[in-house]
Amino acid sequence: MTLALVRRQAAMEIKHGKAADKWKVLRDASAAMELLKIQSNSLAVLDALLSFYPDNELRQDAQLIVFPSNAQLALRAHAMAGATLRRHIAILVESGLIARKDSANGKRFARKGDDGQIENAFGFDLSPLLARSEELAMLAQRVAAERASLRKAKESLTICRRDVRKLITAAMVEGADGDWKTTEDIYIALASRIPRVPTLEGVTSVLNEMEMLREEVLNRLENLENAEKISTNAAHIEQHIQNSKPESVNESEPRSEKEQGAKASLSHQPKNESQRAFPLGLVLKACPMISDYAPRGVGSWRDLMSAAVVVRSMLGVSPSAYQDACEALGPENAAVAIACILERANFINSPGGYLRDLTRRSERGEFSLGPMIMALLKANGQGGLRAG
């Protein structure tokens, strides 16, 4: 017995009239066993000691000393070996859960008075359990809270890992700009640091870094998407500027052989369908599903093109495939093509490959959106409408 333990037992006071359920105290001690630095066998011995106390309630005004022999105690402690029993009794004493009250000869016994009541007893004192009942309850609550926090942290880490893995894979599959291989290496190194025996501190540390990596990947992809939108809008504006300044036959006549060569080269390029061939209302009747991907509905061509960007990503169409379609068909018609593909998504195995095929056919002058829109109108029960 250490001096610190002696001082702690001497200072331990039990309020008058205090009582506690002995089995609840045992459950609290069991929940807090790691904080108390005791083992399961120690709890088995404590359980056996409590079984020798006749009442279910530990009371301040009751006799709280039990005096079983080692043979009786070992039997109730699941036939524990004598040496093991003595070692765990010492652990319980050292942890301040019980105290020894030794007789002059070291024996455990009780002395009764004339009325048959126990006047004095020597053995194991259970009063520390009653004195520390509130403390043990708080320790048990602390352990429960830490376990709940650990469970939540593990769940959050699992979800975050899944998100980062999907984002990196999508970026690599779609060929997004950036060094995604290095990002993947960082993710793998971070995942390898997850402890085999998870602790709240260890899991939280990895979770914080994984969340930072997810935020960085999301920001990078968002910047790439914004740059893509700016590029598409710039091409759209340039096409409108060119179309708003038509040249007469005389003004467009080339003034040099160099200009003549350039004009001849442009005249053989595939026609860019930058002009909108169909009214927006007709497109929406043929392709009503695209409106579900516009936050405020589709009220303009700009809304349709914004929704098409969302659908493009959802269908797994790469940014490069969509950019090629914008260059070949024009931004508006490329958005219409995405809306048409969305309507037939259940019948198309590879939306990205399908769009690339439409783009190549359009560049060769072998494809027009008209038949596709008319077919969808007919399928949606709008067959009587005509493009105007």
XYZ file of C-alpha atoms in Angstrom:
388
model
C 0.000 0.000 0.000
C 1.399 3.379 -0.990
C 1.327 6.578 1.049
C -0.810 8.225 -1.614
C -3.398 5.452 -1.241
C -3.366 5.793 2.544
C -3.956 9.553 2.310
C -6.766 9.055 -0.226
C -8.538 6.511 1.980
C -8.133 8.725 5.053
C -9.621 11.692 3.216
C -12.538 9.653 1.851
C -15.747 10.745 3.509
C -19.242 9.414 2.935
C -22.164 11.797 3.346
C -24.695 10.911 5.989
C -27.522 8.782 4.606
C -25.805 8.168 1.268
C -26.732 5.000 -0.615
C -26.046 3.460 -4.023
C -27.052 0.331 -5.907
C -24.060 -1.998 -5.731
C -24.651 -3.522 -9.167
C -24.917 -0.084 -10.809
C -21.619 0.877 -9.177
C -20.102 -2.340 -10.546
C -21.423 -1.550 -14.056
C -19.943 1.951 -13.876
C -16.592 0.552 -12.749
C -16.725 -1.996 -15.585
C -17.389 0.754 -18.156
C -14.500 2.823 -16.773
C -12.063 -0.076 -16.354
C -9.503 1.403 -18.762
C -9.490 4.742 -16.939
C -9.228 2.941 -13.602
C -6.397 0.787 -15.020
C -7.974 -2.479 -13.965
C -8.597 -5.705 -15.888
C -11.577 -7.928 -16.496
C -10.333 -10.427 -13.890
C -10.203 -7.594 -11.365
C -13.852 -6.897 -12.100
C -14.645 -10.603 -11.635
C -13.113 -10.438 -8.156
C -15.019 -7.226 -7.375
C -18.235 -8.907 -8.524
C -17.515 -11.825 -6.213
C -16.832 -9.509 -3.255
C -20.118 -7.665 -3.816
C -21.971 -10.977 -3.882
C -20.948 -11.500 -0.241
C -22.658 -8.240 0.727
C -26.226 -9.249 1.622
C -28.135 -6.165 0.406
C -28.411 -4.738 -3.112
C -27.823 -1.231 -1.793
C -24.608 0.050 -0.283
C -25.553 2.376 2.607
C -23.493 4.717 4.737
C -25.081 3.450 7.948
C -24.579 -0.240 7.130
C -21.759 -2.687 7.749
C -19.752 -2.480 4.493
C -17.056 -5.037 5.279
C -17.159 -8.531 3.759
C -14.934 -11.331 5.039
C -14.927 -14.340 2.708
C -12.031 -16.770 2.718
C -9.820 -17.010 -0.323
C -11.358 -20.387 -1.148
C -14.904 -18.965 -1.079
C -13.859 -15.880 -3.040
C -12.004 -17.916 -5.678
C -15.041 -20.157 -6.141
C -17.356 -17.196 -6.835
C -14.699 -15.626 -9.081
C -15.112 -18.464 -11.592
C -12.615 -20.809 -9.896
C -9.783 -18.315 -10.200
C -6.320 -19.544 -9.205
C -5.091 -18.432 -5.784
C -2.098 -16.449 -7.054
C -4.256 -14.700 -9.656
C -6.896 -13.920 -7.034
C -4.370 -12.297 -4.690
C -2.897 -10.257 -7.547
C -6.275 -8.816 -8.555
C -7.251 -8.093 -4.958
C -4.060 -6.018 -4.764
C -5.044 -4.218 -8.019
C -8.485 -3.366 -6.602
C -6.906 -1.996 -3.435
C -4.306 -0.014 -5.397
C -7.000 1.481 -7.638
C -8.932 2.670 -4.579
C -12.074 0.605 -5.183
C -11.829 -1.431 -1.966
C -9.771 -1.226 1.222
C -8.349 -3.815 3.565
C -9.257 -3.965 7.240
C -6.908 -6.490 8.746
C -7.267 -8.183 12.110
C -4.410 -8.652 14.518
C -3.733 -12.151 13.218
C -4.468 -11.333 9.588
C -7.618 -13.450 9.538
C -10.945 -12.352 8.085
C -13.863 -12.695 10.444
C -16.727 -10.862 12.159
C -17.351 -10.429 15.879
C -21.003 -10.347 16.930
C -22.557 -8.799 20.013
C -25.097 -10.203 22.425
C -27.933 -9.193 20.111
C -26.453 -11.220 17.259
C -25.519 -8.154 15.236
C -22.001 -7.716 13.881
C -20.058 -5.365 16.123
C -16.782 -5.509 14.263
C -15.541 -7.182 11.109
C -12.191 -7.690 9.423
C -11.780 -8.283 5.712
C -12.485 -6.127 2.650
C -14.109 -2.719 3.083
C -16.540 -1.762 0.275
C -17.047 1.808 1.488
C -14.690 3.255 -1.202
C -17.188 2.074 -3.820
C -19.980 4.008 -2.079
C -17.797 7.077 -1.578
C -16.749 7.121 -5.244
C -20.121 6.144 -6.760
C -20.671 9.574 -8.379
C -17.092 9.664 -9.665
C -17.460 6.196 -11.189
C -20.739 7.230 -12.834
C -19.053 10.299 -14.370
C -16.138 8.178 -15.612
C -18.602 5.742 -17.213
C -20.399 8.638 -18.936
C -17.067 9.998 -20.141
C -16.148 6.632 -21.639
C -19.562 6.367 -23.328
C -19.183 9.868 -24.784
C -15.694 9.073 -26.084
C -16.945 5.865 -27.688
C -19.790 7.764 -29.357
C -17.338 10.394 -30.605
C -15.007 7.677 -31.907
C -17.881 5.965 -33.706
C -18.945 9.249 -35.347
C -15.341 10.069 -36.291
C -14.902 6.629 -37.878
C -18.139 7.025 -39.834
C -17.136 10.512 -40.997
C -13.708 9.247 -42.027
C -15.239 6.388 -44.015
C -17.558 8.775 -45.882
C -14.763 11.295 -46.469
C -12.418 8.589 -47.805
C -15.140 7.396 -50.164
C -15.777 10.954 -51.415
C -12.096 11.679 -52.054
C -11.597 8.346 -53.819
C -14.592 8.957 -56.111
C -13.554 12.538 -56.900
C -9.981 11.578 -57.784
C -11.146 8.632 -59.892
C -13.679 10.798 -61.740
C -11.038 13.455 -62.425
C -8.581 10.882 -63.765
C -11.203 9.094 -65.905
C -12.480 12.358 -67.398
C -8.951 13.612 -68.054
C -9.322 16.779 -65.978
C -6.300 19.070 -65.979
C -3.948 18.641 -63.039
C -1.491 16.238 -61.449
C -4.075 13.782 -60.158
C -1.526 10.982 -59.770
C 0.265 12.987 -57.073
C -3.074 13.722 -55.412
C -3.861 10.006 -55.441
C -0.478 9.236 -53.841
C -1.247 11.739 -51.075
C -4.623 10.065 -50.522
C -3.055 6.578 -50.319
C -0.383 7.759 -47.874
C -3.029 9.410 -45.715
C -5.267 6.318 -45.726
C -2.312 4.149 -44.673
C -1.980 6.229 -41.484
C -5.353 5.111 -40.150
C -4.479 3.210 -36.938
C -5.167 -0.517 -36.799
C -6.529 -0.042 -33.280
C -8.521 3.165 -33.715
C -8.408 5.847 -31.064
C -10.341 9.110 -31.036
C -7.159 11.164 -31.288
C -5.688 9.084 -34.115
C -8.887 8.916 -36.170
C -9.616 12.631 -35.681
C -6.121 13.556 -36.851
C -6.474 11.573 -40.086
C -10.065 12.818 -40.558
C -8.988 16.463 -40.373
C -6.324 15.945 -43.028
C -8.674 13.881 -45.224
C -11.310 16.641 -45.064
C -8.670 19.190 -46.081
C -7.731 16.990 -49.053
C -11.399 16.656 -50.061
C -11.826 20.437 -49.886
C -8.726 20.937 -52.012
C -9.921 18.450 -54.654
C -13.398 20.013 -54.735
C -11.941 23.506 -55.121
C -9.685 22.342 -57.926
C -12.546 20.678 -59.794
C -14.780 23.708 -59.247
C -12.097 25.999 -60.649
C -11.742 23.735 -63.695
C -15.511 23.743 -64.224
C -15.657 27.544 -63.905
C -12.823 27.881 -66.413
C -14.701 25.555 -68.763
C -17.871 27.668 -68.471
C -15.898 30.859 -69.115
C -14.294 29.297 -72.202
C -17.681 28.167 -73.529
C -19.262 31.567 -72.893
C -16.347 33.312 -74.579
C -16.775 31.159 -77.680
C -20.497 31.881 -77.602
C -19.954 35.645 -77.396
C -17.371 35.570 -80.189
C -19.792 33.710 -82.451
C -22.517 36.274 -81.783
C -20.099 39.117 -82.585
C -19.186 37.475 -85.849
C -22.829 36.840 -86.755
C -23.864 40.425 -85.873
C -21.515 41.875 -88.541
C -22.473 40.219 -91.841
C -20.353 41.200 -94.803
C -21.654 41.967 -98.284
C -20.348 40.079 -101.298
C -18.072 42.960 -102.252
C -16.781 43.529 -98.666
C -15.948 39.854 -98.180
C -13.906 39.629 -101.357
C -10.301 38.704 -100.453
C -7.727 41.354 -101.302
C -4.663 39.129 -101.521
C -3.655 35.589 -102.415
C -2.969 34.898 -98.754
C -6.479 35.905 -97.792
C -7.844 33.849 -100.691
C -6.077 30.755 -99.308
C -7.469 31.384 -95.833
C -11.005 31.829 -97.219
C -10.706 28.598 -99.174
C -9.496 26.725 -96.083
C -12.415 27.964 -93.964
C -14.928 27.096 -96.656
C -13.935 23.408 -96.434
C -14.252 23.172 -92.619
C -17.351 21.418 -91.169
C -20.246 23.800 -90.711
C -20.548 24.974 -87.086
C -24.198 24.878 -86.114
C -23.950 27.955 -83.924
C -27.386 29.161 -84.975
C -30.206 27.762 -82.878
C -32.255 25.604 -85.246
C -35.183 25.022 -82.872
C -37.209 27.189 -80.486
C -36.376 26.640 -76.812
C -39.972 25.700 -76.022
C -39.881 22.948 -78.624
C -36.647 21.580 -77.184
C -38.152 21.486 -73.677
C -41.222 19.628 -74.950
C -38.961 17.057 -76.569
C -36.580 16.885 -73.609
C -38.532 17.722 -70.403
C -36.074 15.914 -68.073
C -33.371 18.572 -68.471
C -35.496 21.027 -66.444
C -34.957 18.877 -63.324
C -31.278 19.872 -63.349
C -31.851 23.650 -63.439
C -32.315 25.170 -59.947
C -34.883 27.721 -61.152
C -36.101 25.880 -64.229
C -35.121 26.465 -67.846
C -36.326 29.897 -68.955
C -33.529 30.781 -71.344
C -30.776 29.223 -73.423
C -28.310 30.169 -70.697
C -30.331 28.098 -68.201
C -30.348 25.174 -70.639
C -26.570 25.337 -71.125
C -25.988 25.527 -67.350
C -28.213 22.494 -66.787
C -26.407 20.648 -69.585
C -23.077 21.097 -67.763
C -24.577 19.421 -64.680
C -26.099 16.601 -66.743
C -22.836 16.140 -68.653
C -21.011 15.416 -65.397
C -23.824 13.193 -64.117
C -23.822 11.100 -67.297
C -20.039 10.681 -67.158
C -19.357 12.669 -70.327
C -15.804 14.023 -70.185
C -15.172 17.794 -70.414
C -13.152 17.290 -73.603
C -16.010 15.420 -75.320
C -18.451 18.181 -74.424
C -16.013 20.887 -75.546
C -15.614 19.168 -78.923
C -19.404 19.069 -79.246
C -19.628 22.794 -78.446
C -17.073 23.553 -81.160
C -18.769 21.345 -83.750
C -22.437 22.063 -82.982
C -22.303 25.353 -81.119
C -22.903 25.750 -77.360
C -26.702 25.818 -77.642
C -26.972 22.778 -79.894
C -24.432 20.890 -77.772
C -26.690 21.530 -74.774
C -29.662 20.269 -76.816
C -27.691 17.128 -77.692
C -26.995 16.509 -73.966
C -30.710 16.991 -73.229
C -31.587 14.437 -75.936
C -29.036 11.944 -74.601
C -30.518 12.390 -71.097
C -33.952 11.439 -72.416
C -32.511 8.225 -73.913
C -29.948 7.525 -71.150
C -31.513 4.136 -70.379
C -30.792 2.983 -73.933
C -27.244 4.391 -74.269
C -24.372 2.399 -72.790
C -21.744 5.142 -73.108
C -23.131 8.708 -73.238
C -19.621 10.101 -73.718
C -18.880 7.830 -76.676
C -22.320 8.528 -78.124
C -21.734 12.308 -77.986
C -18.310 11.950 -79.609
C -19.908 9.924 -82.421
C -22.541 12.637 -82.961
C -19.778 15.250 -83.009
C -17.765 13.378 -85.657
C -20.855 12.834 -87.785
C -21.746 16.506 -87.475
C -18.245 17.548 -88.614
C -18.730 15.362 -91.704
C -22.155 16.879 -92.324
C -23.871 13.543 -91.624
C -25.857 14.512 -88.536
C -28.605 16.977 -87.660
C -30.478 17.421 -84.390
C -33.805 17.718 -86.218
C -34.687 14.023 -86.580
C -33.604 13.324 -82.996
C -35.841 16.087 -81.597
C -38.766 15.057 -83.774
C -38.412 11.436 -82.610
C -38.439 12.524 -78.966
C -41.457 14.755 -79.567
C -43.286 11.794 -81.031
C -42.245 9.570 -78.137
C -43.514 12.184 -75.663
C -46.882 12.465 -77.409
C -46.041 15.791 -79.129
C -45.868 14.379 -82.624
C -48.213 17.035 -84.040
C -45.739 19.868 -83.369
C -43.475 21.186 -86.078
C -40.133 22.952 -85.813
C -40.480 26.595 -86.645
